[in-house]
Coordinates of C-alpha atoms in Angstrom, one line a residue:
M1 CA 125.9 52.9 78.6
H2 CA 125.8 49.3 78.1
R3 CA 126.3 49.2 74.5
F4 CA 129.8 51.9 75.6
I5 CA 131.1 49.1 78.2
L6 CA 130.2 46.3 75.4
V7 CA 132.2 48.2 72.4
T8 CA 135.3 48.8 75.5
L9 CA 135.3 45.2 76.2
A10 CA 135.4 44.2 71.9
L11 CA 138.3 46.7 71.6
L12 CA 140.6 45.4 75.0
A13 CA 140.0 41.8 73.9
V14 CA 141.4 43.1 70.3
A15 CA 144.4 44.7 72.0
V16 CA 144.7 41.6 74.2
C17 CA 144.9 39.1 71.4
S18 CA 146.0 41.6 68.4
A19 CA 149.6 40.4 66.7
P20 CA 152.5 42.3 67.8
Y21 CA 152.5 44.0 63.8
L22 CA 149.0 45.2 63.6
N23 CA 148.7 48.3 61.9
Q24 CA 152.2 49.2 61.1
K25 CA 153.0 50.7 58.3
V26 CA 156.1 49.3 56.1
L27 CA 158.0 51.3 53.5
C28 CA 159.5 49.4 50.5
V29 CA 162.0 51.9 48.7
T30 CA 163.3 50.2 45.4
E31 CA 163.8 51.0 41.9
D32 CA 162.5 47.7 40.5
E33 CA 158.9 46.3 42.1
F34 CA 158.1 44.7 39.7
T35 CA 160.6 42.2 40.0
L36 CA 159.8 41.6 43.5
K37 CA 156.3 40.3 43.3
E38 CA 156.3 37.3 44.8
Y39 CA 158.4 38.3 47.9
L40 CA 155.9 41.3 48.3
A41 CA 153.0 39.6 48.3
E42 CA 153.9 37.3 51.7
F43 CA 153.5 40.5 53.5
D44 CA 150.3 41.8 51.9
K45 CA 148.6 42.1 55.5
Y46 CA 150.9 45.1 56.2
D47 CA 149.8 48.7 54.8
I48 CA 152.8 48.7 52.6
T49 CA 154.1 51.5 51.2
V50 CA 156.9 51.3 47.8
S51 CA 158.7 54.6 46.5
L52 CA 161.5 55.7 44.6
P53 CA 164.2 56.8 46.5
E54 CA 163.9 60.2 45.5
D55 CA 159.9 59.8 46.4
V56 CA 160.9 58.4 50.2
S57 CA 159.1 60.6 53.0
D58 CA 157.6 60.9 56.6
L59 CA 160.3 58.2 57.4
Y60 CA 159.3 58.9 60.8
S61 CA 156.3 57.3 60.6
Y62 CA 157.3 54.2 59.3
S63 CA 157.6 51.3 61.4
H64 CA 159.9 48.9 59.4
V65 CA 162.1 50.9 56.0
L66 CA 163.4 48.2 53.0
L67 CA 166.3 49.8 51.5
L68 CA 166.3 47.8 48.4
A69 CA 167.8 50.1 45.8
N70 CA 170.8 50.0 46.6
D71 CA 173.0 52.4 43.7
A72 CA 170.6 55.3 45.2
D73 CA 172.6 57.9 46.8
S74 CA 169.9 59.7 48.0
F75 CA 166.3 58.9 49.6
G76 CA 164.4 62.4 49.8
S77 CA 166.1 64.6 51.9
Y78 CA 167.2 62.4 54.9
S79 CA 170.6 61.9 55.3
V80 CA 172.8 58.3 56.5
E81 CA 172.1 60.4 60.1
D82 CA 168.8 60.5 59.6
F83 CA 167.8 56.7 59.5
V84 CA 170.3 55.7 62.2
K85 CA 168.0 58.0 63.9
F86 CA 165.4 55.9 62.7
F87 CA 167.6 52.8 64.0
D88 CA 168.2 54.9 67.8
K89 CA 164.4 54.6 68.2
G90 CA 163.4 52.0 67.5
G91 CA 163.0 51.3 63.9
N92 CA 163.8 48.2 61.7
L93 CA 166.1 48.5 58.7
M94 CA 167.0 46.2 55.9
I95 CA 169.9 46.7 53.6
A96 CA 170.4 45.3 50.4
G97 CA 173.9 46.1 48.5
G98 CA 175.0 45.6 45.5
E99 CA 177.5 45.2 42.3
E100 CA 177.6 48.6 42.8
T101 CA 177.5 50.1 45.6
S102 CA 176.1 53.5 46.0
D103 CA 178.4 55.9 49.5
F104 CA 175.0 56.4 51.1
I105 CA 174.2 52.5 51.4
F106 CA 177.8 51.7 51.8
D107 CA 177.8 54.8 54.8
L108 CA 174.7 53.8 56.4
A109 CA 176.4 50.4 57.0
N110 CA 179.5 51.8 58.4
E111 CA 177.1 53.9 60.8
L112 CA 175.3 50.8 62.1
G113 CA 178.4 48.6 62.5
V114 CA 178.5 46.3 59.5
Q115 CA 181.1 46.6 57.0
M116 CA 180.5 46.9 53.0
S117 CA 181.7 45.2 50.3
T118 CA 182.9 47.6 47.6
S119 CA 182.0 45.7 44.7
I120 CA 180.2 42.5 44.4
I121 CA 182.3 38.8 45.4
S122 CA 182.8 36.3 43.8
S123 CA 183.8 31.9 45.3
P124 CA 185.3 29.4 43.2
N125 CA 182.2 27.2 43.3
Y126 CA 181.1 24.8 41.0
F127 CA 177.7 24.6 40.2
A128 CA 174.8 23.6 37.3
G129 CA 171.9 25.3 37.1
N130 CA 168.9 27.6 35.1
F131 CA 169.3 30.8 36.2
D132 CA 171.4 32.6 33.7
D133 CA 171.2 36.1 33.4
D134 CA 173.5 38.2 31.3
D135 CA 173.5 40.8 34.0
M136 CA 174.7 38.3 36.3
P137 CA 177.9 36.5 35.1
E138 CA 178.1 32.7 36.3
K139 CA 181.4 34.2 37.8
T140 CA 179.9 36.2 40.0
W141 CA 177.5 33.5 42.1
V142 CA 178.3 32.5 45.3
V143 CA 176.4 29.4 45.8
A144 CA 175.9 29.3 49.6
Q145 CA 175.9 25.4 51.1
P146 CA 172.4 24.5 53.1
E147 CA 175.1 23.4 56.4
D148 CA 176.2 27.6 56.1
V149 CA 173.1 29.0 55.8
F150 CA 172.2 29.6 59.9
A151 CA 168.6 28.7 60.9
F152 CA 167.7 31.6 62.5
P153 CA 165.6 33.0 63.7
V154 CA 164.1 31.1 66.6
G155 CA 161.0 31.3 65.1
L156 CA 162.7 28.8 61.7
T157 CA 159.6 26.0 62.0
D158 CA 162.2 23.6 59.0
T159 CA 166.0 24.2 59.1
V160 CA 167.0 24.7 55.5
Q161 CA 167.2 21.7 53.2
L162 CA 168.4 23.8 50.3
P163 CA 171.1 26.4 48.7
F164 CA 171.8 29.7 49.2
L165 CA 172.0 31.8 45.9
H166 CA 173.7 35.1 46.3
Y167 CA 174.6 37.7 43.9
G168 CA 175.8 40.9 45.2
S169 CA 177.5 42.4 47.9
G170 CA 179.7 41.0 50.6
F171 CA 180.3 42.0 54.3
F172 CA 182.7 41.9 57.2
V173 CA 181.2 40.6 60.2
E174 CA 182.4 41.8 64.0
D175 CA 181.6 39.5 67.2
N176 CA 178.4 41.2 67.9
R177 CA 176.8 40.6 64.9
I178 CA 174.6 37.8 63.3
N179 CA 176.0 35.9 60.5
L180 CA 173.1 34.5 59.1
V181 CA 174.7 32.8 55.6
I182 CA 178.6 31.9 55.7
P183 CA 180.2 32.5 52.3
P184 CA 182.4 29.1 50.6
E185 CA 185.3 29.0 51.3
G186 CA 187.6 31.6 49.4
S187 CA 184.9 34.0 48.1
I188 CA 186.4 37.2 47.7
D189 CA 185.6 41.3 47.1
V190 CA 186.4 41.1 43.2
E191 CA 188.2 44.7 43.1
E192 CA 190.3 44.4 46.7
E193 CA 190.9 40.8 46.1
D194 CA 189.4 40.6 50.7
E195 CA 188.3 37.3 51.7
V196 CA 184.6 38.2 52.9
D197 CA 183.0 36.0 56.4
S198 CA 179.4 37.0 55.2
L199 CA 176.6 36.9 52.9
M200 CA 173.5 38.4 55.0
V201 CA 174.3 39.9 58.5
A202 CA 171.3 41.1 61.2
F203 CA 171.2 42.4 64.5
Q204 CA 169.6 43.3 67.2
G205 CA 169.3 46.6 69.6
R206 CA 169.2 46.9 73.0
N207 CA 166.1 49.0 72.7
S208 CA 165.3 45.5 70.0
A209 CA 164.9 47.5 67.1
R210 CA 166.1 45.2 64.0
L211 CA 168.8 45.5 61.4
V212 CA 169.1 42.7 58.1
L213 CA 171.5 43.6 55.7
I214 CA 171.4 41.3 52.1
G215 CA 174.1 41.2 49.4
S216 CA 171.9 42.7 46.8
Q217 CA 167.4 43.1 45.8
K218 CA 167.9 40.6 42.8
V219 CA 168.6 38.1 45.9
L220 CA 164.6 38.1 46.6
T221 CA 163.6 38.0 42.8
D222 CA 161.2 36.1 41.1
N223 CA 163.3 35.4 39.1
I224 CA 165.7 34.1 41.3
Y225 CA 163.3 32.6 43.9
N226 CA 162.1 30.4 40.4
A227 CA 165.7 29.1 39.9
E228 CA 167.1 25.5 40.5
V229 CA 171.1 25.5 41.5
R230 CA 170.7 21.0 40.3
E231 CA 174.3 21.2 41.4
T232 CA 177.4 22.3 43.2
A233 CA 180.2 21.7 44.7
T234 CA 184.2 23.4 45.8
D235 CA 185.8 20.3 43.6
M236 CA 183.9 19.1 40.3
N237 CA 184.7 16.1 41.2
K238 CA 182.3 16.4 44.1
M239 CA 179.3 17.5 42.5
R240 CA 176.0 17.7 45.5
P241 CA 172.4 17.1 43.1
W242 CA 170.3 19.8 44.7
A243 CA 166.1 20.4 43.1
G244 CA 165.9 24.1 43.5
N245 CA 166.6 26.7 46.2
S246 CA 166.3 28.5 49.6
N247 CA 166.1 32.0 48.8
K248 CA 162.5 32.6 49.0
Y249 CA 161.5 30.3 51.9
Y250 CA 164.9 32.0 54.3
T251 CA 164.2 36.1 52.8
V252 CA 160.9 35.9 54.1
Q253 CA 161.3 34.1 57.4
I254 CA 163.7 36.8 57.7
T255 CA 162.0 39.5 56.4
K256 CA 159.2 38.4 59.5
W257 CA 161.9 37.9 61.9
L258 CA 163.0 41.8 61.2
L259 CA 159.0 43.2 60.8
H260 CA 158.4 41.4 65.0
E261 CA 156.0 38.7 63.4
V262 CA 158.4 35.9 65.4
G263 CA 161.1 35.9 68.5
V264 CA 158.8 38.4 70.4
V265 CA 158.4 37.7 73.6
Q266 CA 157.2 40.5 76.3
M267 CA 156.0 40.2 79.8
N268 CA 152.4 38.8 80.6
G269 CA 151.3 41.1 83.1
K270 CA 153.1 43.0 86.4
P271 CA 155.5 40.6 88.1
V272 CA 153.4 38.8 90.3
Y273 CA 155.2 39.2 94.2
D274 CA 154.6 40.3 98.1
E275 CA 154.9 44.6 97.7
R276 CA 155.6 44.8 100.8
V277 CA 158.7 45.9 103.1
Y278 CA 161.3 43.2 103.9
I279 CA 164.0 41.5 107.0
V280 CA 167.8 41.0 105.5
G281 CA 167.5 37.4 105.2
E282 CA 163.9 37.0 104.4
E283 CA 163.0 35.1 101.7
M284 CA 160.6 36.1 98.3
D285 CA 159.1 34.4 95.8
Y286 CA 159.2 36.2 92.0
T287 CA 157.1 35.0 89.7
V288 CA 157.1 36.7 85.9
N289 CA 155.6 35.5 83.3
M290 CA 156.6 34.9 79.7
R291 CA 154.9 35.0 76.3
T292 CA 155.3 34.6 72.7
W293 CA 153.2 35.6 69.7
N294 CA 152.5 32.2 67.3
D295 CA 151.8 33.8 64.1
A296 CA 150.2 30.3 63.1
K297 CA 147.9 30.2 65.4
N298 CA 146.8 33.7 65.6
E299 CA 146.9 34.3 69.3
W300 CA 149.7 34.4 72.2
E301 CA 150.8 32.2 74.4
P302 CA 153.2 30.7 76.8
I303 CA 157.0 30.2 77.0
C304 CA 160.0 29.1 78.7
L305 CA 163.0 30.6 78.7
S306 CA 165.6 28.7 80.3
D307 CA 168.0 30.9 80.5
M308 CA 165.9 33.9 82.7
Q309 CA 167.5 35.4 85.6
L310 CA 166.9 37.5 88.0
S311 CA 169.5 40.3 90.0
I312 CA 168.9 42.1 93.0
R313 CA 171.6 44.4 93.7
M314 CA 171.7 48.0 95.7
V315 CA 175.0 49.2 92.7
D316 CA 176.7 46.1 92.3
P317 CA 174.2 42.7 92.0
F318 CA 174.2 40.7 95.2
I319 CA 172.0 38.2 93.5
R320 CA 171.5 37.0 90.1
K321 CA 169.6 33.1 89.9
T322 CA 167.8 31.3 86.8
M323 CA 164.8 31.2 87.4
T324 CA 163.0 28.4 86.9
C325 CA 160.3 27.9 84.1
K326 CA 156.5 25.9 83.8
G327 CA 153.5 26.8 82.2
G328 CA 155.5 30.1 81.2
A329 CA 155.4 31.5 84.2
H330 CA 159.1 32.0 85.5
N331 CA 159.8 31.3 89.1
L332 CA 162.7 31.7 91.9
V333 CA 162.5 31.7 95.6
T334 CA 165.2 32.8 97.3
K335 CA 166.6 35.4 100.1
L336 CA 167.1 38.7 100.4
P337 CA 170.7 40.2 100.6
D338 CA 171.9 39.9 104.6
R339 CA 172.0 44.5 103.7
Y340 CA 169.4 46.8 104.6
G341 CA 168.6 49.2 101.9
V342 CA 166.6 49.9 99.4
F343 CA 167.2 47.3 96.5
T344 CA 166.8 47.1 92.3
M345 CA 165.1 43.9 91.4
E346 CA 166.1 43.7 87.6
V347 CA 164.4 41.1 84.7
D348 CA 167.1 41.9 81.8
Y349 CA 166.8 39.6 79.2
E350 CA 169.1 38.9 75.8
H351 CA 169.1 36.3 73.6
V352 CA 169.8 36.4 69.8
G353 CA 166.4 36.5 67.8
L354 CA 164.0 37.4 70.9
T355 CA 163.4 41.0 71.9
N356 CA 164.2 41.9 74.8
V357 CA 162.8 42.5 77.8
R358 CA 163.4 44.3 80.7
H359 CA 162.0 45.5 83.4
T360 CA 162.5 46.9 87.3
D361 CA 161.0 47.0 90.5
E362 CA 162.4 48.7 93.9
V363 CA 162.2 47.0 97.2
V364 CA 162.8 47.8 100.3
I365 CA 164.9 45.7 103.3
R366 CA 165.2 47.1 107.0
S367 CA 167.2 45.4 109.6
L368 CA 166.6 43.0 111.7
P369 CA 164.2 44.2 114.9
H370 CA 165.6 43.8 118.2
T371 CA 163.1 40.7 118.9
H372 CA 164.5 39.0 115.8
F373 CA 167.9 39.0 117.0
M374 CA 169.8 35.6 118.3
R375 CA 169.0 35.2 122.7
F376 CA 172.4 32.8 122.4
I377 CA 175.3 33.4 120.1
K378 CA 176.9 29.7 120.2
V379 CA 180.2 32.0 118.9
A380 CA 180.5 33.8 122.3
Y381 CA 181.2 31.3 124.6
P382 CA 183.9 32.7 126.3
Y383 CA 182.1 36.3 127.0
Y384 CA 179.8 33.8 128.5
A385 CA 182.2 31.7 130.4
V386 CA 184.0 34.9 131.8
V387 CA 180.7 36.6 133.1
I388 CA 179.2 33.3 134.5
A389 CA 182.9 32.4 135.9
C390 CA 183.3 37.2 136.9
M391 CA 179.4 36.2 138.8
I392 CA 179.8 32.3 140.6
A393 CA 184.1 34.3 142.4
V394 CA 180.9 36.8 142.9
I395 CA 179.6 34.9 145.0
C396 CA 182.1 33.1 146.4
V397 CA 183.8 35.7 147.7
F398 CA 180.4 37.4 149.1
C399 CA 180.1 34.4 151.0
L400 CA 183.3 33.9 153.0
T401 CA 183.5 36.9 153.7
L402 CA 180.2 36.5 155.1
G403 CA 181.6 33.4 156.6
H404 CA 184.5 35.5 157.8
L405 CA 182.0 38.5 159.3
Q406 CA 179.7 35.3 161.5
T407 CA 183.5 33.6 162.8
E408 CA 184.6 37.1 164.1
K409 CA 181.2 37.7 165.9
K410 CA 181.5 34.1 167.7
K411 CA 185.0 34.9 169.0
K412 CA 183.9 38.4 170.5
V413 CA 180.6 37.2 172.4
E414 CA 182.8 34.4 174.2

């Protein structure tokens, strides 16, 4: 019995302290696994299944899917709608375009709200380097400057210091999508000749499912990781010296974000407040403890979110205030609405790069009991004056009447 209790406690301790991505399965769909050795080696702690497009099966048993086969017309027996359903159910997706993007990939990106260019993009960059490749002509390389690479997500430990090499499709970005890598001015779709907005796009749904779209699987390959960009410029007379590229660092960090290694926040236990029936206008003390996963330390640690708010609403919010934080404890002391009923206390937190947090509690607010009403209302002084005047008038009339009666009695006696 004692052994059973100890084992149970040990399992509970592991569950509390374990990484949010523990025991999650990853499906990597590619036709060229050999070129992705360095990239996949960064995620060897995961249960990764590498599959050919035609061999994809048991899709919904995976937590994360990397579709790195841009020219595949099918993925097993699954349709575009199946992958959209996978994302809607909380699965994370990475989708790669390319020089010959299939209709399947193009339609899937559109269904997920991202328009992909119909062909590879070219750029007016001038550059020098050692990344010559017969399959990837020099004019189709796009080199994004470090200042155009978005330091995202929150988990990035350093800002990007080197240019980003891109080859493949571009994207036309809507306002609610995150533009990760901005192309140089003049980067266009080779066939349509439309200027593209982005080289890499990210999006997070309301259910915290994450989506990343990249131009091509080739930006993840060992060949590109080890390539050098010695000089770049948009003007031949303004060449900038570099020693390498940021592809490996940036793509690995973005994939960690996709796999929920970074940018994960959650509530640490239930909110703390006095669970009872409140009276209108009474003061409430509400505290929420938040934590985030630190993969370097392999532990959860407190986090302060400066823009976390608490809403108290019935249909519309009566109160919405920003909470103060100290050591991960987000606190708000506020006066409750001056209306009775059943109210919902809601924490609904959304921030770029972080998982969404939503929690609701119900609180009953009753009207003031009769013993709590004010005995004297200052604004009602006219009414009080009238009542007092009436009382004085009654007393005066009574005194005058009594005095008159006494006078009549005296006259009769005389």
